[in-house]
Amino acid sequence: MAAKPNPAGPGHGPAAVTMPATEVLRAYRFALDPSDAERAALSRYAGACRWAYNYALAKKTQAHQAWADRRSAYLEAGLSEAEAKERIKADGAELTDRIKVWDHHRKSLTLTVAGKPPLPAMQPPAGQEALVRRLAAARANAAGTGGERELLAEGRATVNTLKAQAFSAGFRTPTATDTSALWRMERDLPREEGGSPWWAEVNVYCFTSGFDRAQVAWKYWQDSLAGHRAGRRHGYPRFKKKGHTESFSLFHDVKRPIIRLQGYRRLVMPGLGSIRIHDSGKRLARLVERGQAVIQSVTVTRGGHRWYASVLAKVQQNVPVLWEHVHDDGTRTPYLRRTQAEKAAENGGHVEQIGRPTARQRAGGLVGVDLGSHYLAALSSPPDPADPASALVQHPRLLADSLARLSKAQRAMSRCQQGSGRWRKARARVSRVHQQITVRRASFLHGLSKKLATAYTHVAIEDLDITALTASAKGTRDKPGKDVKAKGRFNRHLLDAGLGSLRQKLAYKTAWYGSQLVVLDQGEPVHGTCANCKERNPSSDPSCSTFHCPSCGAAVHRHENSTANIVDAAHRQLKTVASDRGETQNARRAPAVPEPTRLPGKGR
């Protein structure tokens, strides 16, 4: 939605300007307090979601294996990889065209039954002209006679049968929609034949959410395999085992909401009824009452000994800064991030900034954040000018403080026979300690990320490769590593800080609160460069608390030197590229966006 107008009218001061408003998807997480019967129902719903995930993954794996067998046969026959793929595509062309024709027939009947105009006549694929004419004649004969529903049932069954043939032959991989249609054909079969006759005991969204999660896992693997996904290579999707992460999602019609808060201390979910929550839901309940929030879905997850409900809501939220894509026809589309608006403007229109950062953020300006092992974060400027010590954020050391208790629980579990009742109780105690550490760490990082997002206009951090930093130093049998135990303690300490989680929280909170996150290029030499003379000192010992420059003789605290370099690198990046966009200069070696007249945080 567009920005709100100034109620004071033109000519009034900035204090009278209201913040622009937009729709934001926000999740409100509540700890549930279920009874024993409700806890059993939650486990049953989570089990149905896990079963659906494994069912969808099995269908995808079978189709992929059939395709791999066909490809191997063609490769053994002497064809190249590209030729084998083209041959498989040609083998399934006739079946694929039949599926397209029948699917068009099904969609047209679905619209007709719903009282909507049918789809326009399709261009028949080669060799399918007779089938297209026959189905069109069948639809014409059924029009006005009430036979559309019978024809629709026949069309659905035929489409599902043809798709099942294509899946078993390896010509295509089932999507989440395809898997849902196949499951509806098989769900009433006996358990021994792959059916799920108990499906009516749980909400149907448990199954659809499992199908969707399998589709996401499959897409992540394919994108990683093709090199379209950054980070570590994703492995082949694996089946989920009972007893691990338990989770499911439920949806509803927002016009007839079922998921809602009953008072401030109970949450109503479809099929599960009203379940008490530990904390208060007053904040979300009041937003819903005022019409400023609409609940979209709920995701229930078990963590340790607790069940948590994450309620996703579309909230009308005031934000300090909003970026609008102004189309050529004058319509406006709001975005929280400048990069999103600029990407939308690539096809036409321009981008306008609505609002500006708060006075506190403008006073803070740009801050460089050095994330490390000695301090969790070292800031180039303290959030509280009256307290210079606030520039250094100490590690919470949550795992280190609970390590003795965790070790005792793990030793007790190791003395039990695996699978026994005592072993399950001991495992629950270990899980409880881990969950408490996780909750405390998340609470600490939420507070820190919000403090940074609300106190500065720009937050600059390094693009750290946490996987490489925490790699094991064990080495191989021929070349064993050195200081393996010391490196293991360092890795545990660094992972305990949750630096990756802090970056994720900063990414969306800076957009919420009107600031911008600037991520430096990976490998930016901020630790081995002198902030005074800009000379690099590769031989500088990172374990030393003082940075000594052999060129100019400067001797400053290492964190002060690093944060100053981060600030300088962020200023250069903001000058030459669009904020956190990752684009470079244009062909004329000019900035992709106009250069600001003043540096960020130095006023307007």
Short mmCIF file of N, CA and C in Angstrom, two decimals, residues 289-421:
data_model
loop_
_atom_site.label_atom_id
_atom_site.label_comp_id
_atom_site.label_asym_id
_atom_site.label_seq_id
_atom_site.Cartn_x
_atom_site.Cartn_y
_atom_site.Cartn_z
N GLU A 289 -7.72 -7.50 16.29
CA GLU A 289 -8.95 -6.81 16.64
C GLU A 289 -9.06 -5.46 15.95
N ARG A 290 -7.93 -4.77 15.80
CA ARG A 290 -7.94 -3.46 15.15
C ARG A 290 -7.93 -3.57 13.62
N GLY A 291 -7.88 -4.79 13.09
CA GLY A 291 -7.84 -4.96 11.65
C GLY A 291 -6.50 -4.71 11.03
N GLN A 292 -5.42 -4.67 11.84
CA GLN A 292 -4.08 -4.41 11.34
C GLN A 292 -3.29 -5.68 11.07
N ALA A 293 -3.86 -6.84 11.34
CA ALA A 293 -3.17 -8.11 11.12
C ALA A 293 -4.19 -9.15 10.69
N VAL A 294 -3.77 -10.02 9.77
CA VAL A 294 -4.58 -11.14 9.31
C VAL A 294 -3.71 -12.39 9.41
N ILE A 295 -4.16 -13.36 10.17
CA ILE A 295 -3.40 -14.59 10.37
C ILE A 295 -3.48 -15.43 9.10
N GLN A 296 -2.32 -15.88 8.63
CA GLN A 296 -2.23 -16.66 7.40
C GLN A 296 -2.11 -18.16 7.68
N SER A 297 -1.25 -18.54 8.59
CA SER A 297 -1.00 -19.96 8.85
C SER A 297 -0.32 -20.09 10.20
N VAL A 298 -0.11 -21.33 10.61
CA VAL A 298 0.59 -21.62 11.85
C VAL A 298 1.47 -22.85 11.63
N THR A 299 2.68 -22.78 12.12
CA THR A 299 3.62 -23.89 12.05
C THR A 299 3.96 -24.32 13.47
N VAL A 300 3.69 -25.57 13.79
CA VAL A 300 3.92 -26.12 15.13
C VAL A 300 5.17 -26.98 15.08
N THR A 301 6.08 -26.76 16.02
CA THR A 301 7.36 -27.48 16.05
C THR A 301 7.66 -27.90 17.47
N ARG A 302 8.22 -29.08 17.62
CA ARG A 302 8.67 -29.54 18.93
C ARG A 302 10.16 -29.28 19.05
N GLY A 303 10.54 -28.59 20.12
CA GLY A 303 11.93 -28.33 20.42
C GLY A 303 12.24 -28.78 21.83
N GLY A 304 12.99 -29.86 21.96
CA GLY A 304 13.26 -30.38 23.30
C GLY A 304 11.99 -30.91 23.94
N HIS A 305 11.66 -30.39 25.11
CA HIS A 305 10.47 -30.83 25.82
C HIS A 305 9.27 -29.93 25.55
N ARG A 306 9.43 -28.91 24.70
CA ARG A 306 8.37 -27.95 24.47
C ARG A 306 7.84 -28.04 23.04
N TRP A 307 6.58 -27.62 22.90
CA TRP A 307 5.96 -27.43 21.59
C TRP A 307 5.79 -25.94 21.38
N TYR A 308 6.14 -25.47 20.16
CA TYR A 308 6.06 -24.06 19.83
C TYR A 308 5.14 -23.88 18.62
N ALA A 309 4.38 -22.81 18.64
CA ALA A 309 3.50 -22.45 17.53
C ALA A 309 3.96 -21.11 16.97
N SER A 310 4.33 -21.10 15.70
CA SER A 310 4.75 -19.88 15.03
C SER A 310 3.61 -19.43 14.12
N VAL A 311 2.92 -18.37 14.54
CA VAL A 311 1.75 -17.87 13.82
C VAL A 311 2.21 -16.83 12.81
N LEU A 312 2.01 -17.10 11.54
CA LEU A 312 2.39 -16.18 10.47
C LEU A 312 1.22 -15.26 10.18
N ALA A 313 1.46 -13.96 10.24
CA ALA A 313 0.40 -12.96 10.04
C ALA A 313 0.88 -11.90 9.07
N LYS A 314 -0.06 -11.38 8.30
CA LYS A 314 0.21 -10.25 7.41
C LYS A 314 -0.19 -8.99 8.17
N VAL A 315 0.80 -8.18 8.51
CA VAL A 315 0.60 -7.05 9.44
C VAL A 315 0.77 -5.74 8.68
N GLN A 316 -0.14 -4.80 8.96
CA GLN A 316 0.02 -3.43 8.48
C GLN A 316 0.96 -2.70 9.43
N GLN A 317 2.18 -2.44 8.96
CA GLN A 317 3.22 -1.94 9.86
C GLN A 317 3.77 -0.62 9.34
N ASN A 318 3.99 0.31 10.26
CA ASN A 318 4.65 1.57 9.93
C ASN A 318 6.16 1.34 9.93
N VAL A 319 6.81 1.78 8.86
CA VAL A 319 8.26 1.63 8.73
C VAL A 319 8.86 3.01 8.46
N PRO A 320 10.06 3.28 8.96
CA PRO A 320 10.65 4.61 8.71
C PRO A 320 10.95 4.86 7.23
N VAL A 321 11.43 3.82 6.52
CA VAL A 321 11.83 3.98 5.12
C VAL A 321 11.12 2.92 4.29
N LEU A 322 10.55 3.36 3.17
CA LEU A 322 9.86 2.47 2.26
C LEU A 322 10.29 2.82 0.84
N TRP A 323 10.56 1.80 0.04
CA TRP A 323 10.97 2.02 -1.34
C TRP A 323 9.80 1.64 -2.25
N GLU A 324 9.42 2.56 -3.11
CA GLU A 324 8.28 2.34 -3.99
C GLU A 324 8.73 2.31 -5.44
N HIS A 325 8.25 1.30 -6.15
CA HIS A 325 8.46 1.22 -7.60
C HIS A 325 7.30 1.93 -8.28
N VAL A 326 7.57 3.06 -8.88
CA VAL A 326 6.56 3.84 -9.58
C VAL A 326 6.51 3.38 -11.03
N HIS A 327 5.42 2.74 -11.42
CA HIS A 327 5.27 2.24 -12.78
C HIS A 327 5.06 3.40 -13.75
N ASP A 328 5.17 3.08 -15.03
CA ASP A 328 4.99 4.12 -16.05
C ASP A 328 3.59 4.69 -16.05
N ASP A 329 2.60 3.87 -15.61
CA ASP A 329 1.23 4.36 -15.58
C ASP A 329 0.89 5.09 -14.27
N GLY A 330 1.87 5.23 -13.37
CA GLY A 330 1.66 5.96 -12.14
C GLY A 330 1.33 5.11 -10.93
N THR A 331 1.05 3.83 -11.11
CA THR A 331 0.78 2.96 -9.96
C THR A 331 2.05 2.72 -9.17
N ARG A 332 1.87 2.50 -7.87
CA ARG A 332 3.01 2.36 -6.97
C ARG A 332 2.97 1.00 -6.28
N THR A 333 4.12 0.37 -6.19
CA THR A 333 4.26 -0.91 -5.50
C THR A 333 5.32 -0.74 -4.42
N PRO A 334 4.95 -0.92 -3.14
CA PRO A 334 5.93 -0.69 -2.07
C PRO A 334 6.82 -1.91 -1.84
N TYR A 335 8.03 -1.65 -1.43
CA TYR A 335 8.99 -2.69 -1.07
C TYR A 335 9.75 -2.24 0.17
N LEU A 336 10.12 -3.21 0.99
CA LEU A 336 10.91 -2.89 2.17
C LEU A 336 12.37 -2.65 1.84
N ARG A 337 12.87 -3.32 0.81
CA ARG A 337 14.29 -3.23 0.45
C ARG A 337 14.44 -2.49 -0.87
N ARG A 338 15.48 -1.72 -0.93
CA ARG A 338 15.76 -0.96 -2.15
C ARG A 338 16.09 -1.90 -3.31
N THR A 339 16.79 -3.00 -3.03
CA THR A 339 17.16 -3.93 -4.09
C THR A 339 15.93 -4.53 -4.76
N GLN A 340 14.88 -4.81 -3.99
CA GLN A 340 13.66 -5.37 -4.57
C GLN A 340 12.99 -4.36 -5.49
N ALA A 341 12.93 -3.11 -5.07
CA ALA A 341 12.31 -2.09 -5.91
C ALA A 341 13.11 -1.85 -7.18
N GLU A 342 14.45 -1.85 -7.08
CA GLU A 342 15.28 -1.63 -8.27
C GLU A 342 15.18 -2.79 -9.25
N LYS A 343 15.04 -4.00 -8.72
CA LYS A 343 14.87 -5.14 -9.62
C LYS A 343 13.54 -5.06 -10.36
N ALA A 344 12.50 -4.61 -9.67
CA ALA A 344 11.20 -4.46 -10.33
C ALA A 344 11.23 -3.33 -11.34
N ALA A 345 12.07 -2.32 -11.12
CA ALA A 345 12.13 -1.18 -12.03
C ALA A 345 13.00 -1.45 -13.26
N GLU A 346 13.61 -2.62 -13.34
CA GLU A 346 14.42 -2.92 -14.52
C GLU A 346 13.58 -2.99 -15.79
N ASN A 347 12.30 -3.32 -15.65
CA ASN A 347 11.42 -3.42 -16.81
C ASN A 347 10.64 -2.14 -17.07
N GLY A 348 10.94 -1.08 -16.36
CA GLY A 348 10.26 0.19 -16.57
C GLY A 348 9.92 0.85 -15.26
N GLY A 349 9.75 2.17 -15.32
CA GLY A 349 9.43 2.91 -14.11
C GLY A 349 10.69 3.36 -13.39
N HIS A 350 10.49 3.90 -12.19
CA HIS A 350 11.61 4.35 -11.38
C HIS A 350 11.31 4.08 -9.92
N VAL A 351 12.31 4.32 -9.07
CA VAL A 351 12.23 4.01 -7.65
C VAL A 351 12.25 5.32 -6.86
N GLU A 352 11.37 5.39 -5.89
CA GLU A 352 11.32 6.54 -5.00
C GLU A 352 11.42 6.08 -3.55
N GLN A 353 12.14 6.87 -2.75
CA GLN A 353 12.24 6.60 -1.32
C GLN A 353 11.18 7.38 -0.58
N ILE A 354 10.40 6.68 0.23
CA ILE A 354 9.36 7.31 1.04
C ILE A 354 9.83 7.26 2.49
N GLY A 355 9.83 8.40 3.14
CA GLY A 355 10.27 8.48 4.52
C GLY A 355 11.78 8.57 4.63
N ARG A 356 12.27 8.54 5.83
CA ARG A 356 13.70 8.58 6.08
C ARG A 356 13.98 7.96 7.44
N PRO A 357 15.24 7.60 7.70
CA PRO A 357 15.56 6.99 9.01
C PRO A 357 15.20 7.91 10.16
N THR A 358 15.09 7.31 11.33
CA THR A 358 14.73 8.07 12.52
C THR A 358 15.89 8.99 12.94
N ALA A 359 15.58 9.90 13.86
CA ALA A 359 16.61 10.83 14.33
C ALA A 359 17.73 10.07 15.04
N ARG A 360 17.39 9.04 15.77
CA ARG A 360 18.42 8.26 16.45
C ARG A 360 19.32 7.56 15.44
N GLN A 361 18.73 7.05 14.35
CA GLN A 361 19.54 6.38 13.35
C GLN A 361 20.43 7.37 12.62
N ARG A 362 19.90 8.54 12.30
CA ARG A 362 20.73 9.54 11.61
C ARG A 362 21.88 10.01 12.50
N ALA A 363 21.65 10.04 13.79
CA ALA A 363 22.74 10.42 14.70
C ALA A 363 23.80 9.32 14.76
N GLY A 364 23.38 8.06 14.65
CA GLY A 364 24.35 6.97 14.69
C GLY A 364 25.13 6.80 13.41
N GLY A 365 24.47 7.09 12.25
CA GLY A 365 25.16 6.98 10.97
C GLY A 365 25.48 5.55 10.61
N LEU A 366 26.65 5.35 10.03
CA LEU A 366 27.09 4.03 9.60
C LEU A 366 27.99 3.43 10.67
N VAL A 367 27.76 2.17 11.01
CA VAL A 367 28.55 1.48 12.01
C VAL A 367 29.20 0.25 11.39
N GLY A 368 30.45 0.06 11.69
CA GLY A 368 31.14 -1.15 11.29
C GLY A 368 31.13 -2.16 12.42
N VAL A 369 30.73 -3.39 12.13
CA VAL A 369 30.60 -4.43 13.14
C VAL A 369 31.60 -5.52 12.82
N ASP A 370 32.54 -5.72 13.73
CA ASP A 370 33.55 -6.77 13.58
C ASP A 370 33.11 -7.97 14.41
N LEU A 371 32.64 -9.01 13.73
CA LEU A 371 32.22 -10.24 14.40
C LEU A 371 33.42 -11.14 14.56
N GLY A 372 33.64 -11.65 15.76
CA GLY A 372 34.83 -12.45 15.98
C GLY A 372 34.69 -13.40 17.14
N SER A 373 35.85 -13.90 17.58
CA SER A 373 35.88 -14.92 18.62
C SER A 373 36.11 -14.32 20.01
N HIS A 374 36.94 -13.28 20.10
CA HIS A 374 37.21 -12.71 21.42
C HIS A 374 35.99 -11.95 21.93
N TYR A 375 35.46 -11.07 21.08
CA TYR A 375 34.19 -10.39 21.34
C TYR A 375 33.18 -10.87 20.31
N LEU A 376 31.93 -10.96 20.73
CA LEU A 376 30.91 -11.32 19.76
C LEU A 376 30.80 -10.26 18.68
N ALA A 377 30.85 -9.00 19.06
CA ALA A 377 30.78 -7.90 18.10
C ALA A 377 31.53 -6.72 18.68
N ALA A 378 32.35 -6.12 17.84
CA ALA A 378 33.03 -4.87 18.19
C ALA A 378 32.53 -3.81 17.23
N LEU A 379 32.02 -2.70 17.76
CA LEU A 379 31.39 -1.66 16.95
C LEU A 379 32.33 -0.48 16.78
N SER A 380 32.24 0.14 15.62
CA SER A 380 33.08 1.30 15.36
C SER A 380 32.64 2.51 16.18
N SER A 381 31.36 2.58 16.54
CA SER A 381 30.86 3.65 17.39
C SER A 381 29.85 3.05 18.36
N PRO A 382 29.90 3.40 19.63
CA PRO A 382 29.00 2.78 20.62
C PRO A 382 27.56 3.23 20.41
N PRO A 383 26.59 2.36 20.63
CA PRO A 383 25.18 2.79 20.52
C PRO A 383 24.80 3.82 21.57
N ASP A 384 25.49 3.80 22.71
CA ASP A 384 25.26 4.78 23.77
C ASP A 384 26.51 5.64 23.88
N PRO A 385 26.51 6.88 23.35
CA PRO A 385 27.73 7.70 23.40
C PRO A 385 28.22 7.94 24.82
N ALA A 386 27.34 7.89 25.81
CA ALA A 386 27.77 8.12 27.19
C ALA A 386 28.49 6.92 27.77
N ASP A 387 28.42 5.78 27.11
CA ASP A 387 29.06 4.56 27.61
C ASP A 387 29.94 3.99 26.51
N PRO A 388 31.22 4.38 26.44
CA PRO A 388 32.10 3.85 25.38
C PRO A 388 32.26 2.34 25.44
N ALA A 389 32.07 1.74 26.62
CA ALA A 389 32.23 0.29 26.73
C ALA A 389 31.13 -0.47 25.99
N SER A 390 30.03 0.21 25.63
CA SER A 390 28.96 -0.49 24.89
C SER A 390 29.35 -0.81 23.47
N ALA A 391 30.52 -0.33 23.01
CA ALA A 391 30.99 -0.67 21.67
C ALA A 391 31.50 -2.10 21.58
N LEU A 392 31.74 -2.75 22.72
CA LEU A 392 32.22 -4.13 22.73
C LEU A 392 31.12 -5.01 23.33
N VAL A 393 30.65 -5.96 22.54
CA VAL A 393 29.60 -6.89 22.97
C VAL A 393 30.27 -8.20 23.33
N GLN A 394 30.19 -8.57 24.59
CA GLN A 394 30.83 -9.79 25.05
C GLN A 394 30.07 -11.03 24.56
N HIS A 395 30.78 -12.13 24.44
CA HIS A 395 30.15 -13.41 24.10
C HIS A 395 29.26 -13.85 25.26
N PRO A 396 28.04 -14.29 24.98
CA PRO A 396 27.21 -14.80 26.09
C PRO A 396 27.70 -16.12 26.65
N ARG A 397 28.46 -16.90 25.85
CA ARG A 397 29.05 -18.17 26.29
C ARG A 397 27.99 -19.09 26.91
N LEU A 398 26.89 -19.24 26.22
CA LEU A 398 25.79 -20.04 26.75
C LEU A 398 26.12 -21.52 26.78
N LEU A 399 26.78 -22.00 25.73
CA LEU A 399 27.16 -23.41 25.71
C LEU A 399 28.23 -23.70 26.75
N ALA A 400 29.20 -22.81 26.89
CA ALA A 400 30.27 -23.02 27.87
C ALA A 400 29.72 -23.06 29.29
N ASP A 401 28.74 -22.21 29.58
CA ASP A 401 28.17 -22.20 30.92
C ASP A 401 27.35 -23.45 31.21
N SER A 402 26.78 -24.06 30.18
CA SER A 402 25.95 -25.26 30.37
C SER A 402 26.68 -26.54 30.02
N LEU A 403 27.99 -26.44 29.75
CA LEU A 403 28.72 -27.62 29.27
C LEU A 403 28.81 -28.70 30.34
N ALA A 404 29.00 -28.31 31.59
CA ALA A 404 29.09 -29.32 32.65
C ALA A 404 27.76 -30.06 32.80
N ARG A 405 26.67 -29.34 32.79
CA ARG A 405 25.36 -29.97 32.92
C ARG A 405 25.06 -30.84 31.70
N LEU A 406 25.46 -30.37 30.52
CA LEU A 406 25.23 -31.15 29.31
C LEU A 406 26.07 -32.42 29.29
N SER A 407 27.33 -32.32 29.73
CA SER A 407 28.19 -33.50 29.76
C SER A 407 27.66 -34.55 30.73
N LYS A 408 27.16 -34.11 31.87
CA LYS A 408 26.60 -35.04 32.85
C LYS A 408 25.39 -35.76 32.28
N ALA A 409 24.52 -35.03 31.57
CA ALA A 409 23.35 -35.67 30.98
C ALA A 409 23.73 -36.63 29.87
N GLN A 410 24.75 -36.29 29.08
CA GLN A 410 25.18 -37.18 28.00
C GLN A 410 25.85 -38.44 28.54
N ARG A 411 26.62 -38.32 29.64
CA ARG A 411 27.23 -39.51 30.23
C ARG A 411 26.14 -40.44 30.79
N ALA A 412 25.12 -39.86 31.40
CA ALA A 412 24.02 -40.68 31.92
C ALA A 412 23.30 -41.41 30.78
N MET A 413 23.15 -40.76 29.64
CA MET A 413 22.49 -41.40 28.50
C MET A 413 23.36 -42.51 27.92
N SER A 414 24.69 -42.31 27.92
CA SER A 414 25.58 -43.33 27.35
C SER A 414 25.61 -44.59 28.20
N ARG A 415 25.24 -44.50 29.48
CA ARG A 415 25.24 -45.68 30.34
C ARG A 415 23.94 -46.50 30.21
N CYS A 416 22.95 -45.97 29.50
CA CYS A 416 21.69 -46.69 29.33
C CYS A 416 21.71 -47.51 28.06
N GLN A 417 20.91 -48.56 28.05
CA GLN A 417 20.80 -49.39 26.86
C GLN A 417 19.94 -48.65 25.83
N GLN A 418 20.48 -48.52 24.63
CA GLN A 418 19.79 -47.75 23.61
C GLN A 418 18.43 -48.38 23.28
N GLY A 419 17.40 -47.52 23.27
CA GLY A 419 16.06 -47.98 22.97
C GLY A 419 15.22 -48.29 24.20
N SER A 420 15.83 -48.34 25.38
CA SER A 420 15.09 -48.66 26.59
C SER A 420 14.34 -47.43 27.11
N GLY A 421 13.50 -47.63 28.11
CA GLY A 421 12.76 -46.52 28.68
C GLY A 421 13.67 -45.52 29.38
#
